[in-house]
PDB file of N, CA and C in Angstrom:
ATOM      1  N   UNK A   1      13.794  -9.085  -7.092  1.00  0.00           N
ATOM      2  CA  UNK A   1      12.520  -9.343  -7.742  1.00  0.00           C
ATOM      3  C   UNK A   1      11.400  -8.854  -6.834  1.00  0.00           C
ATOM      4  N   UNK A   2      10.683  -8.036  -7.331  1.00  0.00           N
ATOM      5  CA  UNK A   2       9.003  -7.670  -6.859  1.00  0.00           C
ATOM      6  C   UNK A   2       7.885  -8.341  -7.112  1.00  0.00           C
ATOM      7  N   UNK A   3       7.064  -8.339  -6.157  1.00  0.00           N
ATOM      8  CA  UNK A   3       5.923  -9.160  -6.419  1.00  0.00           C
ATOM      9  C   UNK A   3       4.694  -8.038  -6.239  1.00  0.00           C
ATOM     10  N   UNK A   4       3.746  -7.764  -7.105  1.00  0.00           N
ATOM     11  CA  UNK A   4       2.361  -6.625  -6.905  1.00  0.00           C
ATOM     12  C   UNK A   4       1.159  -7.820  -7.014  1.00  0.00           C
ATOM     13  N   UNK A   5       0.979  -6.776  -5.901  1.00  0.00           N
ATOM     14  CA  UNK A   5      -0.814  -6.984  -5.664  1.00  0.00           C
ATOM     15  C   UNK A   5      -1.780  -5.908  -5.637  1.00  0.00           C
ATOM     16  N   UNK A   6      -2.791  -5.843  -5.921  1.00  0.00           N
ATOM     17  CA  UNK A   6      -3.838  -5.244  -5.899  1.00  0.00           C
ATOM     18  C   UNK A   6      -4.810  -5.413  -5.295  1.00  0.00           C
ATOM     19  N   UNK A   7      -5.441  -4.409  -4.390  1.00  0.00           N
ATOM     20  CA  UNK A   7      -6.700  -5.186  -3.747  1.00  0.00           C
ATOM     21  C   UNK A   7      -7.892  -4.089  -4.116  1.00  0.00           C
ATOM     22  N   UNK A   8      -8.927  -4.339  -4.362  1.00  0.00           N
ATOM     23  CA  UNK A   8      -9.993  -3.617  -4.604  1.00  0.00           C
ATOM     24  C   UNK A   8     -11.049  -3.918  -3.515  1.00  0.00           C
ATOM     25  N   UNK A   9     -11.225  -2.843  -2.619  1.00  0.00           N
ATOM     26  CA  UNK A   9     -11.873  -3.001  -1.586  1.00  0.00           C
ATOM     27  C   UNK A   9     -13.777  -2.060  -2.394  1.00  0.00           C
ATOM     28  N   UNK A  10     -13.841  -2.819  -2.050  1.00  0.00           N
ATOM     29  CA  UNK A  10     -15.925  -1.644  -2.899  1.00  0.00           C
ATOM     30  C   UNK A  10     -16.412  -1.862  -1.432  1.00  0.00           C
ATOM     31  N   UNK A  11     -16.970  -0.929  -1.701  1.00  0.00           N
ATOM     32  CA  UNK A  11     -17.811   0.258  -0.219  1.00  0.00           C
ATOM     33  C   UNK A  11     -17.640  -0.220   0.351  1.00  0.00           C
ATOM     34  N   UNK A  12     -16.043   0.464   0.176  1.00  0.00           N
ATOM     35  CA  UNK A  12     -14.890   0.572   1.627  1.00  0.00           C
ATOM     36  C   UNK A  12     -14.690   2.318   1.390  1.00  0.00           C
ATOM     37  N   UNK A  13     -14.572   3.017   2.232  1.00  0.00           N
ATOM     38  CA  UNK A  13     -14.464   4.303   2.188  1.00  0.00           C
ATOM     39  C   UNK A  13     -13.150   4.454   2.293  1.00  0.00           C
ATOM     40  N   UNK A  14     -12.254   5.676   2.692  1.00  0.00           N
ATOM     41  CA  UNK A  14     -11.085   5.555   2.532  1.00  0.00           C
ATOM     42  C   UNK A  14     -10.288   5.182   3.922  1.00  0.00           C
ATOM     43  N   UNK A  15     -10.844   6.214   4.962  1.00  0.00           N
ATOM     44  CA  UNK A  15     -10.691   6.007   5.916  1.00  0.00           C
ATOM     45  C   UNK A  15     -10.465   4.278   6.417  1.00  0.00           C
ATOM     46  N   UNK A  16     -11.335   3.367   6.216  1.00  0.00           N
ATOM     47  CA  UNK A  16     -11.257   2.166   6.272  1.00  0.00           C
ATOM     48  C   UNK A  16     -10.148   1.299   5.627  1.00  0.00           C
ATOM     49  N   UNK A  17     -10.003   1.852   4.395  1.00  0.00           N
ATOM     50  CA  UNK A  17      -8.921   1.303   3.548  1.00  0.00           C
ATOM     51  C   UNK A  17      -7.561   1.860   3.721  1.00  0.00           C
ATOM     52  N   UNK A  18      -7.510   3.096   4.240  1.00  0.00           N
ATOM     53  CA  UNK A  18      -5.973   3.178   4.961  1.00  0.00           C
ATOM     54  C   UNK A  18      -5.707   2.335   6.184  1.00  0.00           C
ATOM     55  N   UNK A  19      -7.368   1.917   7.463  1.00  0.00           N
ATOM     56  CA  UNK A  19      -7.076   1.237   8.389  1.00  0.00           C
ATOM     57  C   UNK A  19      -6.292  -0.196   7.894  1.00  0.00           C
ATOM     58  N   UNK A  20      -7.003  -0.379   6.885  1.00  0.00           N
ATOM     59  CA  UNK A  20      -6.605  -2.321   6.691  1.00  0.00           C
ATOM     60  C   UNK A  20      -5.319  -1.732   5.874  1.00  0.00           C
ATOM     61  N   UNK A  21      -4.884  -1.035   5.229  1.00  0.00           N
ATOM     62  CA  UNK A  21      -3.847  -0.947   4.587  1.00  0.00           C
ATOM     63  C   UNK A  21      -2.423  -1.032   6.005  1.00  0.00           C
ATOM     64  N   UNK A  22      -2.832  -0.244   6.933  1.00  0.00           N
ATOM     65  CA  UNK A  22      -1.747  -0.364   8.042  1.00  0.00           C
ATOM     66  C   UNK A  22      -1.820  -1.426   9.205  1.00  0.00           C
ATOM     67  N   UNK A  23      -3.117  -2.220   8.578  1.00  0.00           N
ATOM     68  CA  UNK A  23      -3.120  -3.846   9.710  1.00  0.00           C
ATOM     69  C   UNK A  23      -2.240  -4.523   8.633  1.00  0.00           C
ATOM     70  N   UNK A  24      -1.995  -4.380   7.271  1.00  0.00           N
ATOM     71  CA  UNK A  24      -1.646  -5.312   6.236  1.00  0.00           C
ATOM     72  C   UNK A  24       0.286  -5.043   6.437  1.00  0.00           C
ATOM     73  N   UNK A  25       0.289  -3.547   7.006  1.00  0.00           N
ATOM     74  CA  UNK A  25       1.898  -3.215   6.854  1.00  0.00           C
ATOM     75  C   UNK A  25       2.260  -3.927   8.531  1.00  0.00           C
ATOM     76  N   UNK A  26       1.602  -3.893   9.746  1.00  0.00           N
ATOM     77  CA  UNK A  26       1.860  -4.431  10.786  1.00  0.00           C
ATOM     78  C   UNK A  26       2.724  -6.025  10.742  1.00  0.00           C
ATOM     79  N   UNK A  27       1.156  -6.185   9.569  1.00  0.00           N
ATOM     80  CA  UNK A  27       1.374  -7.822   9.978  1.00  0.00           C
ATOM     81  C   UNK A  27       2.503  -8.378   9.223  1.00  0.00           C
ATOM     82  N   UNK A  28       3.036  -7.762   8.047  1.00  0.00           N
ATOM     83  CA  UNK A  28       4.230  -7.944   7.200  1.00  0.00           C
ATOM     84  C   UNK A  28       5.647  -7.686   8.279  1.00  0.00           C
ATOM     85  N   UNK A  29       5.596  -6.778   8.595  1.00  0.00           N
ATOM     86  CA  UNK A  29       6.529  -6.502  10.009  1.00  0.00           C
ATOM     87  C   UNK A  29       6.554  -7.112  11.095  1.00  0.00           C
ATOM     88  N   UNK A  30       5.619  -7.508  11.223  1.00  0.00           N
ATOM     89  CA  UNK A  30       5.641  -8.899  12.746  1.00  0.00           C
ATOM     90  C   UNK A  30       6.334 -10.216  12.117  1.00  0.00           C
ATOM     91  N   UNK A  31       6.091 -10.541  10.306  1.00  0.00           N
ATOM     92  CA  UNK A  31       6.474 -11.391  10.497  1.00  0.00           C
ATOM     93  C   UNK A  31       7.993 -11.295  10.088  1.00  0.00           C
ATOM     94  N   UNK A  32       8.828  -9.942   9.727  1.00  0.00           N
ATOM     95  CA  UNK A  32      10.167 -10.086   9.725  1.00  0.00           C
ATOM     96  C   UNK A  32      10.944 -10.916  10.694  1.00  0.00           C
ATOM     97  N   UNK A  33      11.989 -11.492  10.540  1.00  0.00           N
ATOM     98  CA  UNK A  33      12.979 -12.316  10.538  1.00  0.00           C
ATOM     99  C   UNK A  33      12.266 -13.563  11.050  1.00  0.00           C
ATOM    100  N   UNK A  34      11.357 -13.818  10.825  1.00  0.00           N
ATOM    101  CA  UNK A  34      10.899 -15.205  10.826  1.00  0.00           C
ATOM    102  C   UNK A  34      10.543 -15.577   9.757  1.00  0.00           C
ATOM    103  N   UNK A  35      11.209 -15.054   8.399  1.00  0.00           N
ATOM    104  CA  UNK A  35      11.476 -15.819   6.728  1.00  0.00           C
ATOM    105  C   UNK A  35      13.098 -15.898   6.452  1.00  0.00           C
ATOM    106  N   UNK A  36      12.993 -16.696   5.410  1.00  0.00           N
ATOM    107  CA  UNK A  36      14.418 -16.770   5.183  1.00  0.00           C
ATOM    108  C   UNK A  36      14.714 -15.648   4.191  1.00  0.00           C
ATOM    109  N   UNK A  37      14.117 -14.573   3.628  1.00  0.00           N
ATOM    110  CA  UNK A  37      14.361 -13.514   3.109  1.00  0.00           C
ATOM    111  C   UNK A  37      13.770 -12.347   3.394  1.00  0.00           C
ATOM    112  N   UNK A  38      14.257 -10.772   3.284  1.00  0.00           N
ATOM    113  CA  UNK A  38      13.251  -9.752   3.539  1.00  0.00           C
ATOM    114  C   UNK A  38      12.415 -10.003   2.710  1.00  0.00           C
ATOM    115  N   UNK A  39      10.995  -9.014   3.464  1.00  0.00           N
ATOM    116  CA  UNK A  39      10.057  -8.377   2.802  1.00  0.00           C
ATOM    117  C   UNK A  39       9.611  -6.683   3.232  1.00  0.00           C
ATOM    118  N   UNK A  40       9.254  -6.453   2.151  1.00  0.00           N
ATOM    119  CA  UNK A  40       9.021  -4.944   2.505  1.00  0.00           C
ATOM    120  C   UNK A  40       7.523  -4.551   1.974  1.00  0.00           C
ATOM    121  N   UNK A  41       7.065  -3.470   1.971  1.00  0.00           N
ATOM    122  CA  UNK A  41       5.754  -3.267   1.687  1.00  0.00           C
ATOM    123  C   UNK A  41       5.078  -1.814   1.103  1.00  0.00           C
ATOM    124  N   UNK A  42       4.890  -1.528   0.320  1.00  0.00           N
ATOM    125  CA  UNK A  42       4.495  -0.282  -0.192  1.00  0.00           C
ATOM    126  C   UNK A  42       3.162  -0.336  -0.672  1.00  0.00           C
ATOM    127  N   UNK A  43       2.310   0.767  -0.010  1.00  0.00           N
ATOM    128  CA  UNK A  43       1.240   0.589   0.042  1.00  0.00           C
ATOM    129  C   UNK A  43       0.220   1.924  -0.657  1.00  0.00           C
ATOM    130  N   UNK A  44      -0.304   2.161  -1.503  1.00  0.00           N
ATOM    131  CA  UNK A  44      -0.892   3.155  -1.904  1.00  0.00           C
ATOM    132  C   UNK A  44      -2.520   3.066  -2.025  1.00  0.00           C
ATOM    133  N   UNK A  45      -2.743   4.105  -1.911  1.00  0.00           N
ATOM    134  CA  UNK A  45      -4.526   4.455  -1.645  1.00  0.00           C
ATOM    135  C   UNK A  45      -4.809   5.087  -2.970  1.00  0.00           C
ATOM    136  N   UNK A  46      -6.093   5.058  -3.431  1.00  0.00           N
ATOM    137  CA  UNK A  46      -6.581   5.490  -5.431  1.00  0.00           C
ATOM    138  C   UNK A  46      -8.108   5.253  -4.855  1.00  0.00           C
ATOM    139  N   UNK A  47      -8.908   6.475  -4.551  1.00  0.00           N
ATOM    140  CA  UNK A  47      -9.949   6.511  -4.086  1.00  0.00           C
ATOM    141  C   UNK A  47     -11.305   7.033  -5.615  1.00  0.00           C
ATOM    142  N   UNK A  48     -12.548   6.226  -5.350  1.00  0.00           N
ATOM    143  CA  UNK A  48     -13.143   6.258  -6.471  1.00  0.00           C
ATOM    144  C   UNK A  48     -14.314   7.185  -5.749  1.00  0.00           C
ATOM    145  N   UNK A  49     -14.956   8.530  -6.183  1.00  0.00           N
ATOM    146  CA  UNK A  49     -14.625   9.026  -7.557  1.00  0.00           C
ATOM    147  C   UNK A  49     -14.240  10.203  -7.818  1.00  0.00           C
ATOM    148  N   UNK A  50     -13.280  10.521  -5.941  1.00  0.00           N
ATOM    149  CA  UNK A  50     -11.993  11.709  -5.951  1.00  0.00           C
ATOM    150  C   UNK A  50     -11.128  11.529  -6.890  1.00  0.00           C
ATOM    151  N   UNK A  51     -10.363  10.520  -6.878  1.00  0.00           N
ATOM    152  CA  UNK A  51      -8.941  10.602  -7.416  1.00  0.00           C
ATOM    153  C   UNK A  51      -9.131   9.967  -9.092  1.00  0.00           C
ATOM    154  N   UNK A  52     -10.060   9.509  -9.389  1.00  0.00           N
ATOM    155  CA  UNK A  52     -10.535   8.896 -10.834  1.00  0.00           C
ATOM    156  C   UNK A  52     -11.940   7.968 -10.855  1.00  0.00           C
ATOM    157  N   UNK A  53     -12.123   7.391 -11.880  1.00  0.00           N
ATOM    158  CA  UNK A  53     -13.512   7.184 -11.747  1.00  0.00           C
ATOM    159  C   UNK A  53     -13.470   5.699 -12.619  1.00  0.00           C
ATOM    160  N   UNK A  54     -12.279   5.118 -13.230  1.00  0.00           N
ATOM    161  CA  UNK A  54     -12.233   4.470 -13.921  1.00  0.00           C
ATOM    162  C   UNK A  54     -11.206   3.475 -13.193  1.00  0.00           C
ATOM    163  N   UNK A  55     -10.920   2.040 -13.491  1.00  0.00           N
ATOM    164  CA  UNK A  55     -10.272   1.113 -12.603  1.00  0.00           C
ATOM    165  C   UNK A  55      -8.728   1.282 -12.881  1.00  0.00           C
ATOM    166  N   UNK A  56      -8.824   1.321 -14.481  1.00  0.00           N
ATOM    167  CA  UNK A  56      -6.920   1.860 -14.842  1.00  0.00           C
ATOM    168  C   UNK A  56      -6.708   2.944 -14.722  1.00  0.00           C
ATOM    169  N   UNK A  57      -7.666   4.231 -14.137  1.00  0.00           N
ATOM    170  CA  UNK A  57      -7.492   5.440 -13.546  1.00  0.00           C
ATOM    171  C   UNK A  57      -6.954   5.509 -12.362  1.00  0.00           C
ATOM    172  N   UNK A  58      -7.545   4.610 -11.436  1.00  0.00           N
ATOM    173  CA  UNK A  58      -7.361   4.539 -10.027  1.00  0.00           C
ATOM    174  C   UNK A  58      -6.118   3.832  -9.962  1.00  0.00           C
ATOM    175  N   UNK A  59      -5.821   2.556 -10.669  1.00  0.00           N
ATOM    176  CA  UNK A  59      -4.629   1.895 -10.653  1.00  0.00           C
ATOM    177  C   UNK A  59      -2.747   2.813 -10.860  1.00  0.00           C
ATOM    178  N   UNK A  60      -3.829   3.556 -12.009  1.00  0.00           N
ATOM    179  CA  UNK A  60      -2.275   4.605 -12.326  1.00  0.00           C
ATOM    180  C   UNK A  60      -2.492   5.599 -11.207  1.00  0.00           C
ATOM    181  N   UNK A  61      -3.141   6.234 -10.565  1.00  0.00           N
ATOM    182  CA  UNK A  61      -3.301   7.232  -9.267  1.00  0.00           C
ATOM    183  C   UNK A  61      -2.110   5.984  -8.898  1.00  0.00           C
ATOM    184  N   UNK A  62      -2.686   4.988  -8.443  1.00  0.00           N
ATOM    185  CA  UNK A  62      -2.174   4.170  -7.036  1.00  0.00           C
ATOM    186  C   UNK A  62      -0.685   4.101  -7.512  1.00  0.00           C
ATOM    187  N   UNK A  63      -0.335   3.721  -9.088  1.00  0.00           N
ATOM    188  CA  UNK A  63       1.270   3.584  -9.191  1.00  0.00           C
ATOM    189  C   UNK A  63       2.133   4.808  -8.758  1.00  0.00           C
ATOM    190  N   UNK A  64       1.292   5.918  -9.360  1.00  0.00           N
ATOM    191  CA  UNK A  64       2.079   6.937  -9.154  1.00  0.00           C
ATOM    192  C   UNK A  64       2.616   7.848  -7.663  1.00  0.00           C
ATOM    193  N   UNK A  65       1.636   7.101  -6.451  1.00  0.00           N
ATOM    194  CA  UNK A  65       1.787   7.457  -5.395  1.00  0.00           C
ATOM    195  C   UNK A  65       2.594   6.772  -4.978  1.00  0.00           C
ATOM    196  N   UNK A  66       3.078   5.219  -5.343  1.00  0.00           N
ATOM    197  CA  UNK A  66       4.354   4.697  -4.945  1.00  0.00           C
ATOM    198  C   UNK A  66       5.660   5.257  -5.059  1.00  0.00           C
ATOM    199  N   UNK A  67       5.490   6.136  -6.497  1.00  0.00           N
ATOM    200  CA  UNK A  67       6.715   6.878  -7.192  1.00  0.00           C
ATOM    201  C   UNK A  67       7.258   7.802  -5.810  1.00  0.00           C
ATOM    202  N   UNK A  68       6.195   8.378  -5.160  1.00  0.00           N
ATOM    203  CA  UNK A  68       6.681   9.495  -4.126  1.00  0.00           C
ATOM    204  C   UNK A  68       6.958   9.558  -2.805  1.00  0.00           C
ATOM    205  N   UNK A  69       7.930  10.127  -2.446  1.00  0.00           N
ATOM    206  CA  UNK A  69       8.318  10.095  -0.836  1.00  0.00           C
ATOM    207  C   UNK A  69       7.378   9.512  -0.168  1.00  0.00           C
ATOM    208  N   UNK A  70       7.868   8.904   0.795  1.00  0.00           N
ATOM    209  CA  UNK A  70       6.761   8.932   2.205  1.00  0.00           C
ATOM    210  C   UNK A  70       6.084  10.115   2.600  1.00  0.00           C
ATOM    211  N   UNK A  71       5.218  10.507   3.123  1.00  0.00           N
ATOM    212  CA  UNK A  71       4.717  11.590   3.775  1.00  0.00           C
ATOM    213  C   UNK A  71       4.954  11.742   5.167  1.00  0.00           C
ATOM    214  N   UNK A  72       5.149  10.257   6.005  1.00  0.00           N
ATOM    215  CA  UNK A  72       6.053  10.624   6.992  1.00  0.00           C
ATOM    216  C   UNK A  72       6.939   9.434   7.604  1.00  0.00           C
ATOM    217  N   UNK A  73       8.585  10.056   7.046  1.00  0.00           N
ATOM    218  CA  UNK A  73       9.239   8.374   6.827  1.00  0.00           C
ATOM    219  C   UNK A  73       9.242   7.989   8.443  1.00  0.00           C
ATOM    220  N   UNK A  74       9.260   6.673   8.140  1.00  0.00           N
ATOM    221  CA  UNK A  74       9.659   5.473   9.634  1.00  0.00           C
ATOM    222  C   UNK A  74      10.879   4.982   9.878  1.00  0.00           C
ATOM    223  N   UNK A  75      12.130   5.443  10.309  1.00  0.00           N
ATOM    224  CA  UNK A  75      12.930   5.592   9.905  1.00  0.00           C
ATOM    225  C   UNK A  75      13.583   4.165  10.348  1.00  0.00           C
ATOM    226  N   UNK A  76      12.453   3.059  11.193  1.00  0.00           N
ATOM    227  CA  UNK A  76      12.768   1.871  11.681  1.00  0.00           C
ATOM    228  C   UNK A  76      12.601   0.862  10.895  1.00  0.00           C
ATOM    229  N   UNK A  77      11.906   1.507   9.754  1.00  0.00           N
ATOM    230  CA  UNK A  77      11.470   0.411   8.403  1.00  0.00           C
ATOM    231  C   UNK A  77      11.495   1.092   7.311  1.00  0.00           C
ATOM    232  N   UNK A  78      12.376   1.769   6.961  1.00  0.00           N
ATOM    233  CA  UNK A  78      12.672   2.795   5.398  1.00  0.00           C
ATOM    234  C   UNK A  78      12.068   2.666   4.536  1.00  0.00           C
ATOM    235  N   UNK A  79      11.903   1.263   4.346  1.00  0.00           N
ATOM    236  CA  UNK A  79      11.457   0.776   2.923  1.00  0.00           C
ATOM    237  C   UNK A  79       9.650   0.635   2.841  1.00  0.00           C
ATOM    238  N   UNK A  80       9.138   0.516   3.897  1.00  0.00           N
ATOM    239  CA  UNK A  80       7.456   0.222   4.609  1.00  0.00           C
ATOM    240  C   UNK A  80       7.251   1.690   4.378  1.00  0.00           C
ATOM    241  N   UNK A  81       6.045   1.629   3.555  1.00  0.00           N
ATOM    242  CA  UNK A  81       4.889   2.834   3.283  1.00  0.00           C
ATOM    243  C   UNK A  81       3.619   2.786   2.948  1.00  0.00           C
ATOM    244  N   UNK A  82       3.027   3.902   3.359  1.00  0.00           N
ATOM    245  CA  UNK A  82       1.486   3.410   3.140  1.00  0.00           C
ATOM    246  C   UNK A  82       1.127   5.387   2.898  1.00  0.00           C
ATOM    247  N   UNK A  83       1.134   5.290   1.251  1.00  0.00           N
ATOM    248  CA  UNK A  83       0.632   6.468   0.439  1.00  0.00           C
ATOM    249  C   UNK A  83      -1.323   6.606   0.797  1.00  0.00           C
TER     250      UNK A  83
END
């Protein structure tokens, strides 16, 4: 079972929003094996008003960047990405 979230960061530029996107994948990874189940984390960027201009524009950008490879896998956490 998966659980989604969404976060809508406003005048947050992108640069900024990939930073907190990879404090958000850190801190998910620090807290491995101190739950009683995995977690993993996939993380995609949908920038407004490059990539679309509309909120279910940006949302489908953001699904569809989950769909695709890593750009550069981690091969210590396979499943952890940040599109």
């Amino acid at each position: 079972e998966t659980d989604q979230f969404v976060a809508v960061l406003l005048h947050t530029d992108e640069s900024m929003a990939a930073t907190l996107a990879e404090r958000l994948q850190a801190a998910v990874r620090a807290d491995q094996g101190q739950l009683p189940f995995d977690v993993t984390i996939s993380l995609a960027l949908a920038v407004a008003p490059r990539d679309a201009s509309t909120y279910e524009a940006l949302l489908n950008v953001a699904r569809e960047r989950l769909t695709m490879p890593s750009p550069s896998p981690d091969t210590s956490q396979p499943d952890d990405r940040v599109h």
